Tab-separated table of C-alpha atoms in Angstrom:
chain	number	residue	atom	x	y	z
A	458	UNK	CA	-21.195	20.852	-4.355
A	459	UNK	CA	-17.582	19.632	-4.014
A	460	UNK	CA	-16.368	17.407	-1.206
A	461	UNK	CA	-14.198	19.330	1.069
A	462	UNK	CA	-10.975	17.276	1.846
A	463	UNK	CA	-7.716	17.879	3.810
A	464	UNK	CA	-4.358	16.087	3.837
A	465	UNK	CA	-2.540	15.216	7.074
A	466	UNK	CA	1.174	14.869	6.472
A	467	UNK	CA	2.861	16.698	3.590
A	468	UNK	CA	5.777	14.690	2.646
A	469	UNK	CA	6.605	12.890	-0.670
A	470	UNK	CA	3.381	10.678	-0.675
A	471	UNK	CA	1.224	13.771	-0.229
A	472	UNK	CA	2.769	16.114	-2.449
A	473	UNK	CA	3.400	13.349	-5.426
A	474	UNK	CA	-0.031	11.804	-4.956
A	475	UNK	CA	-2.816	12.799	-2.584
A	476	UNK	CA	-2.536	16.560	-3.058
A	477	UNK	CA	-2.461	16.540	-6.904
A	478	UNK	CA	-5.285	13.733	-6.931
A	479	UNK	CA	-7.450	16.050	-5.019
A	480	UNK	CA	-6.574	19.260	-6.855
A	481	UNK	CA	-7.316	17.457	-10.060
A	482	UNK	CA	-10.531	15.842	-9.232
A	483	UNK	CA	-13.570	17.851	-10.250
A	484	UNK	CA	-15.608	16.674	-7.079
A	485	UNK	CA	-13.161	17.746	-4.435
A	486	UNK	CA	-12.043	20.874	-3.084
A	487	UNK	CA	-8.731	20.699	-1.217
A	488	UNK	CA	-9.180	23.235	1.825
A	489	UNK	CA	-6.942	22.159	4.587
A	490	UNK	CA	-3.480	20.626	5.288
A	491	UNK	CA	-1.526	19.624	8.457
A	492	UNK	CA	2.029	18.607	8.909
A	493	UNK	CA	4.126	18.528	12.342
A	494	UNK	CA	6.625	20.505	10.279
A	495	UNK	CA	5.160	24.086	9.867
A	496	UNK	CA	7.574	24.909	7.114
A	497	UNK	CA	6.141	21.811	4.894
A	498	UNK	CA	2.563	23.104	5.487
A	499	UNK	CA	3.272	26.523	4.712
A	500	UNK	CA	5.025	25.518	1.467
A	501	UNK	CA	1.710	23.813	0.440
A	502	UNK	CA	-0.443	26.718	1.661
A	503	UNK	CA	1.687	29.122	-0.679
A	504	UNK	CA	1.658	26.894	-3.685
A	505	UNK	CA	-1.975	25.705	-3.573
A	506	UNK	CA	-3.769	28.413	-1.741
A	507	UNK	CA	-5.126	26.051	1.050
A	508	UNK	CA	-5.174	26.609	4.670
A	509	UNK	CA	-2.072	25.036	6.572
A	510	UNK	CA	-2.692	24.401	10.114
A	511	UNK	CA	-0.164	24.098	13.001
A	512	UNK	CA	-2.406	22.017	15.079
A	513	UNK	CA	-4.075	18.709	13.908
A	514	UNK	CA	-7.216	19.210	16.070
A	515	UNK	CA	-7.866	22.645	14.676
A	516	UNK	CA	-7.405	21.281	11.256
A	517	UNK	CA	-10.069	18.765	11.634
A	518	UNK	CA	-12.412	21.488	12.774
A	519	UNK	CA	-11.947	23.357	9.488
A	520	UNK	CA	-15.264	24.588	8.350
A	521	UNK	CA	-17.120	22.004	6.080
A	522	UNK	CA	-14.123	19.583	6.097
A	523	UNK	CA	-15.728	16.155	5.244
A	524	UNK	CA	-12.740	13.743	4.466
A	525	UNK	CA	-8.896	13.516	4.856
A	526	UNK	CA	-6.031	11.577	3.634
A	527	UNK	CA	-3.614	10.435	6.286
A	528	UNK	CA	-0.111	10.584	4.859
A	529	UNK	CA	2.080	10.461	8.118
A	530	UNK	CA	4.538	7.748	9.152
A	531	UNK	CA	2.879	4.344	10.041
A	532	UNK	CA	3.865	4.647	13.707
A	533	UNK	CA	1.237	7.625	13.840
A	534	UNK	CA	-1.775	6.178	11.761
A	535	UNK	CA	-3.565	4.623	14.689
A	536	UNK	CA	-4.008	7.833	16.836
A	537	UNK	CA	-4.415	10.049	13.786
A	538	UNK	CA	-6.984	8.137	12.186
A	539	UNK	CA	-9.029	7.708	15.263
A	540	UNK	CA	-8.811	11.378	16.172
A	541	UNK	CA	-10.062	11.856	12.387
A	542	UNK	CA	-12.873	9.456	12.683
A	543	UNK	CA	-14.151	10.765	16.074
A	544	UNK	CA	-14.190	14.395	14.601
A	545	UNK	CA	-16.589	13.074	11.839
A	546	UNK	CA	-14.400	12.620	8.932
A	547	UNK	CA	-14.030	10.012	6.412
A	548	UNK	CA	-10.560	8.755	6.156
A	549	UNK	CA	-8.152	7.364	3.438
A	550	UNK	CA	-5.164	5.996	5.366
A	551	UNK	CA	-1.842	5.382	3.659
A	552	UNK	CA	-0.422	1.805	3.873
A	553	UNK	CA	0.299	0.087	5.991
A	554	UNK	CA	-2.782	0.503	8.148
A	555	UNK	CA	-0.999	0.414	11.370
A	556	UNK	CA	1.994	-1.169	13.060
A	557	UNK	CA	0.229	-4.392	13.944
A	558	UNK	CA	-3.221	-5.962	13.860
A	559	UNK	CA	-4.045	-4.762	17.532
A	560	UNK	CA	-3.913	-1.223	16.372
A	561	UNK	CA	-5.835	-2.004	13.166
A	562	UNK	CA	-8.800	-3.655	15.204
A	563	UNK	CA	-8.976	-0.519	17.334
A	564	UNK	CA	-9.190	1.587	14.242
A	565	UNK	CA	-11.828	-0.657	12.680
A	566	UNK	CA	-14.016	-0.373	15.894
A	567	UNK	CA	-13.807	3.274	15.941
A	568	UNK	CA	-14.742	3.542	12.367
A	569	UNK	CA	-17.928	1.252	12.726
A	570	UNK	CA	-18.750	3.211	15.855
A	571	UNK	CA	-18.610	6.500	14.097
A	572	UNK	CA	-20.226	5.164	10.896
A	573	UNK	CA	-17.309	6.842	8.897
A	574	UNK	CA	-15.464	5.444	5.930
A	575	UNK	CA	-11.843	4.307	6.662
A	576	UNK	CA	-10.300	2.883	3.493
A	577	UNK	CA	-6.397	1.840	3.373
A	578	UNK	CA	-4.356	2.930	0.221
A	579	UNK	CA	-3.309	-0.382	-1.183
A	580	UNK	CA	-2.969	1.112	-4.685
A	581	UNK	CA	-1.498	-1.814	-6.343
A	582	UNK	CA	-4.832	-3.507	-6.608
A	583	UNK	CA	-5.683	-0.965	-9.415
A	584	UNK	CA	-2.557	-1.549	-11.438
A	585	UNK	CA	-3.658	-2.847	-14.799
A	586	UNK	CA	-1.338	-6.042	-14.771
A	587	UNK	CA	-2.902	-7.138	-11.594
A	588	UNK	CA	-6.456	-6.518	-12.238
A	589	UNK	CA	-6.075	-8.067	-15.698
A	590	UNK	CA	-4.253	-11.085	-14.051
A	591	UNK	CA	-7.361	-11.380	-11.587
A	592	UNK	CA	-9.605	-11.523	-14.632
A	593	UNK	CA	-7.730	-13.886	-16.579
A	594	UNK	CA	-7.592	-16.311	-13.497
A	595	UNK	CA	-11.351	-16.252	-13.423
A	596	UNK	CA	-11.347	-17.291	-17.016
A	597	UNK	CA	-8.812	-20.366	-16.251
A	598	UNK	CA	-6.608	-19.313	-18.702
A	599	UNK	CA	-3.661	-21.340	-17.006
A	600	UNK	CA	-5.901	-23.761	-15.472
A	601	UNK	CA	-5.941	-24.040	-11.860
A	602	UNK	CA	-3.411	-21.899	-10.092
A	603	UNK	CA	-1.263	-23.922	-7.952
A	604	UNK	CA	1.870	-21.673	-7.062
A	605	UNK	CA	3.311	-18.153	-7.530
A	606	UNK	CA	6.328	-16.097	-6.681
A	607	UNK	CA	6.164	-12.539	-6.364
A	608	UNK	CA	8.685	-9.630	-6.082
A	609	UNK	CA	8.354	-6.328	-4.967
A	610	UNK	CA	11.666	-4.254	-4.232
A	611	UNK	CA	13.512	-1.032	-4.955
A	612	UNK	CA	16.481	0.980	-3.722
A	613	UNK	CA	15.128	2.111	-0.327
A	614	UNK	CA	13.037	5.086	1.054
A	615	UNK	CA	16.204	6.820	2.074
A	616	UNK	CA	17.262	7.569	-1.470
A	617	UNK	CA	14.488	10.148	-2.441
A	618	UNK	CA	14.850	11.588	1.065
A	619	UNK	CA	18.518	12.118	0.630
A	620	UNK	CA	17.954	13.659	-3.004
A	621	UNK	CA	15.411	15.925	-1.269
A	622	UNK	CA	17.165	17.266	1.869
A	623	UNK	CA	20.877	16.130	1.169
A	624	UNK	CA	20.956	14.281	4.600
A	625	UNK	CA	21.767	10.662	5.472
A	626	UNK	CA	19.627	10.342	8.644
A	627	UNK	CA	16.456	8.694	7.108
A	628	UNK	CA	16.817	5.673	9.158
A	629	UNK	CA	17.956	7.410	12.343
A	630	UNK	CA	14.632	9.071	12.280
A	631	UNK	CA	12.326	6.500	11.175
A	632	UNK	CA	13.384	3.382	12.825
A	633	UNK	CA	9.918	3.107	14.634
A	634	UNK	CA	8.121	2.715	11.440
A	635	UNK	CA	9.184	-0.943	10.940
A	636	UNK	CA	11.199	-2.536	8.081
A	637	UNK	CA	10.768	-3.290	4.454
A	638	UNK	CA	8.046	-6.036	5.320
A	639	UNK	CA	5.711	-3.611	6.728
A	640	UNK	CA	6.374	-0.680	4.345
A	641	UNK	CA	6.771	-2.477	1.067
A	642	UNK	CA	5.738	-6.263	1.740
A	643	UNK	CA	2.340	-5.146	2.968
A	644	UNK	CA	1.475	-4.415	-0.467
A	645	UNK	CA	1.923	-8.072	-1.555
A	646	UNK	CA	0.259	-9.271	1.412
A	647	UNK	CA	-2.798	-7.352	0.582
A	648	UNK	CA	-2.655	-8.085	-3.246
A	649	UNK	CA	-2.267	-11.964	-3.121
A	650	UNK	CA	-5.678	-12.683	-1.168
A	651	UNK	CA	-7.459	-10.234	-3.507
A	652	UNK	CA	-6.025	-11.443	-6.787
A	653	UNK	CA	-6.545	-15.237	-5.850
A	654	UNK	CA	-9.577	-14.686	-3.920
A	655	UNK	CA	-8.281	-16.789	-0.934
A	656	UNK	CA	-6.826	-15.929	2.447
A	657	UNK	CA	-3.196	-16.739	3.648
A	658	UNK	CA	-3.346	-19.083	6.390
A	659	UNK	CA	0.396	-20.016	7.298
A	660	UNK	CA	3.749	-18.162	6.765
A	661	UNK	CA	7.516	-18.752	7.029
A	662	UNK	CA	9.760	-15.785	7.049
A	663	UNK	CA	13.374	-15.073	6.853
A	664	UNK	CA	14.311	-11.498	7.492
A	665	UNK	CA	17.549	-9.806	7.406
A	666	UNK	CA	19.710	-6.673	7.011
A	667	UNK	CA	21.793	-6.941	3.916
A	668	UNK	CA	23.132	-3.371	3.305
A	669	UNK	CA	21.156	-0.686	5.024
A	670	UNK	CA	22.944	1.445	7.620
A	671	UNK	CA	22.203	4.407	9.900
A	672	UNK	CA	24.052	7.460	9.499
A	673	UNK	CA	26.679	6.263	12.048
A	674	UNK	CA	27.361	3.076	10.023
A	675	UNK	CA	25.437	0.653	12.243
A	676	UNK	CA	22.910	-1.623	10.456
A	677	UNK	CA	19.218	-0.344	10.727
A	678	UNK	CA	17.112	-1.760	13.483
A	679	UNK	CA	14.482	-3.485	11.210
A	680	UNK	CA	15.066	-5.845	8.253
A	681	UNK	CA	15.904	-4.310	4.588
A	682	UNK	CA	15.125	-7.600	3.085
A	683	UNK	CA	12.527	-10.419	3.648
A	684	UNK	CA	11.826	-13.759	1.961
A	685	UNK	CA	8.668	-15.341	2.811
A	686	UNK	CA	6.922	-18.853	1.851
A	687	UNK	CA	3.236	-18.537	2.193
A	688	UNK	CA	0.158	-21.242	2.341
A	689	UNK	CA	-3.346	-20.315	1.283
A	690	UNK	CA	-6.746	-21.719	2.018
A	691	UNK	CA	-7.228	-23.332	-1.248
A	692	UNK	CA	-4.075	-25.140	-1.494
A	693	UNK	CA	-2.158	-22.523	-3.418
A	694	UNK	CA	1.259	-21.808	-2.226
A	695	UNK	CA	3.833	-19.187	-3.014
A	696	UNK	CA	7.043	-17.348	-2.412
A	697	UNK	CA	7.434	-13.421	-1.652
A	698	UNK	CA	10.603	-11.403	-1.884
A	699	UNK	CA	10.684	-7.855	-0.780
A	700	UNK	CA	13.683	-5.615	-0.375
A	701	UNK	CA	15.084	-2.056	-0.070
A	702	UNK	CA	18.317	-3.366	-1.560
A	703	UNK	CA	17.504	-3.687	-5.111
A	704	UNK	CA	19.509	-0.883	-6.857
A	705	UNK	CA	18.972	0.481	-10.314
A	706	UNK	CA	15.495	-0.530	-10.865
A	707	UNK	CA	12.032	-1.404	-9.255
A	708	UNK	CA	11.484	-5.235	-9.081
A	709	UNK	CA	7.731	-6.013	-9.209
A	710	UNK	CA	7.298	-9.060	-11.272
A	711	UNK	CA	4.720	-11.868	-10.323
A	712	UNK	CA	4.774	-15.320	-11.861
A	713	UNK	CA	1.617	-17.489	-11.481
A	714	UNK	CA	1.998	-21.241	-12.187
A	715	UNK	CA	-1.157	-23.194	-13.029
A	716	UNK	CA	-1.981	-26.655	-14.086
A	717	UNK	CA	-2.474	-25.409	-17.879
A	718	UNK	CA	0.508	-22.777	-17.887
A	719	UNK	CA	2.269	-19.778	-16.633
A	720	UNK	CA	1.358	-16.193	-16.261
A	721	UNK	CA	3.993	-13.470	-16.008
A	722	UNK	CA	2.932	-10.015	-14.869
A	723	UNK	CA	5.351	-7.084	-15.488
A	724	UNK	CA	7.809	-9.231	-17.515
A	725	UNK	CA	7.891	-6.585	-20.205
A	726	UNK	CA	7.446	-3.518	-18.170
A	727	UNK	CA	3.893	-3.064	-18.186
A	728	UNK	CA	2.297	-6.365	-19.672
A	729	UNK	CA	1.176	-9.926	-18.959
A	730	UNK	CA	2.624	-12.820	-20.810
A	731	UNK	CA	0.866	-16.540	-20.766
A	732	UNK	CA	2.767	-19.322	-21.577
A	733	UNK	CA	0.323	-22.232	-22.268
A	734	UNK	CA	1.284	-25.955	-21.558
A	735	UNK	CA	0.713	-26.667	-25.327
A	736	UNK	CA	3.275	-24.174	-26.490
A	737	UNK	CA	1.014	-21.156	-27.171
A	738	UNK	CA	1.965	-17.863	-26.077
A	739	UNK	CA	-0.224	-14.892	-25.395
A	740	UNK	CA	0.845	-11.430	-24.837
A	741	UNK	CA	-1.172	-8.611	-23.240
A	742	UNK	CA	0.491	-5.214	-24.081
A	743	UNK	CA	-0.707	-2.815	-21.348
A	744	UNK	CA	1.846	0.068	-21.975
A	745	UNK	CA	-1.001	2.586	-22.570
A	746	UNK	CA	-1.972	2.424	-19.048
A	747	UNK	CA	1.634	3.026	-17.854
A	748	UNK	CA	1.592	6.363	-19.597
A	749	UNK	CA	-1.041	7.507	-16.936
A	750	UNK	CA	1.955	8.223	-14.766
A	751	UNK	CA	1.382	7.359	-11.142
A	752	UNK	CA	-1.650	5.190	-12.521
A	753	UNK	CA	-3.040	3.292	-9.287
A	754	UNK	CA	-1.258	5.554	-6.967
A	755	UNK	CA	-3.763	8.292	-7.595
A	756	UNK	CA	-6.604	6.275	-8.800
A	757	UNK	CA	-7.079	4.754	-5.298
A	758	UNK	CA	-7.768	8.282	-4.118
A	759	UNK	CA	-10.451	8.798	-6.873
A	760	UNK	CA	-11.815	5.440	-5.571
A	761	UNK	CA	-11.945	6.829	-2.174
A	762	UNK	CA	-13.727	9.986	-3.280
A	763	UNK	CA	-16.300	7.785	-5.083
A	764	UNK	CA	-17.022	5.640	-2.084
A	765	UNK	CA	-17.727	8.848	0.212
A	766	UNK	CA	-19.773	10.615	-2.411
A	767	UNK	CA	-21.902	7.446	-3.326
A	768	UNK	CA	-22.074	5.879	0.156
A	769	UNK	CA	-20.368	2.725	-1.281
A	770	UNK	CA	-18.440	0.036	0.437
A	771	UNK	CA	-14.648	1.063	0.567
A	772	UNK	CA	-12.797	-0.413	-2.379
A	773	UNK	CA	-10.318	-1.785	0.233
A	774	UNK	CA	-12.439	-2.883	3.035
A	775	UNK	CA	-11.673	-2.589	6.901
A	776	UNK	CA	-11.764	-6.259	7.348
A	777	UNK	CA	-9.154	-6.760	4.576
A	778	UNK	CA	-6.938	-4.001	6.022
A	779	UNK	CA	-6.989	-5.854	9.440
A	780	UNK	CA	-6.496	-9.282	7.882
A	781	UNK	CA	-3.339	-7.900	6.044
A	782	UNK	CA	-1.984	-6.638	9.439
A	783	UNK	CA	-2.611	-10.168	11.030
A	784	UNK	CA	-0.528	-11.706	8.281
A	785	UNK	CA	2.075	-9.368	8.681
A	786	UNK	CA	2.058	-10.236	12.545
A	787	UNK	CA	2.420	-13.857	11.781
A	788	UNK	CA	5.374	-13.030	9.291
A	789	UNK	CA	7.138	-11.110	11.959
A	790	UNK	CA	6.500	-14.049	14.531
A	791	UNK	CA	8.017	-16.483	12.158
A	792	UNK	CA	11.070	-14.181	11.559
A	793	UNK	CA	11.823	-14.545	15.283
A	794	UNK	CA	11.000	-18.219	15.731
A	795	UNK	CA	12.255	-19.514	12.485
A	796	UNK	CA	9.263	-21.652	12.066
A	797	UNK	CA	5.953	-21.752	10.252
A	798	UNK	CA	3.324	-19.508	11.975
A	799	UNK	CA	-0.287	-19.698	11.653
A	800	UNK	CA	-2.329	-16.514	10.685
A	801	UNK	CA	-5.052	-15.750	13.434
């Protein structure tokens, strides 16, 4: 018997990742969608033959519906996720989990009370260079890791929006969802503790608006670029750069510095290069994984399905999701104070 699933929010993330993943997974049956834009919902209904609802509560009552993806803007995550959990549904929530850790903790409490699975879609854990690096770190291939620098940037969310709609008002409408730190940096704030098996304890942040403007020419309300210094439990320290102002390509390299060498992720589009202190170089060509297209972007959805069907612990646990939000809270406090802030 297939798992009956639904998708809440029918924007680019849903149509590019969640909906195709559910359609293509042999263990799921996509039966319902909802979007505040009736037109978007009806378009999905016409294309895939699923029921499009005009009311979220009615959608959650669809006969036999067991699990949903929440693909709406982050300012809506808490309320929608809580409603879905209380209706008895398992939930995969797009990143970031919420706007802050207080909202995230509310979501965690409801998930535990309802005994439903709530998983956060931090898909970069599944990208081959990342989990391969985690594996190599356990093998001490570069000795003890002592520092890192990580980049995750692109040209901005308004670009695909403008290409799709022809409009320049993305930031006018989405200012309440936070800036690049919350939207993009959250991926690395999740990835670093997972990859190094440690916790971020202190943070120093510089956040600014370099280039992004609203349609009236006024700079956007939240940062389009953030630069962070991080301290971790085990003495590891590092730098993180995230931006919506990297035009022409996506920047996603991570360099890890160890006592016996350096590991470079994504140096040659889809690879890991290890440079040993003794002069040896080891290259891991992972391009065959890149050919999978949206790789971890859809695989995270398959992981969620497996967790529900097999009653397993979520691939991204709720506690990890909340901890990520606590680090982001500290980062934003630091951006305001200009000082080191502890994560608590």
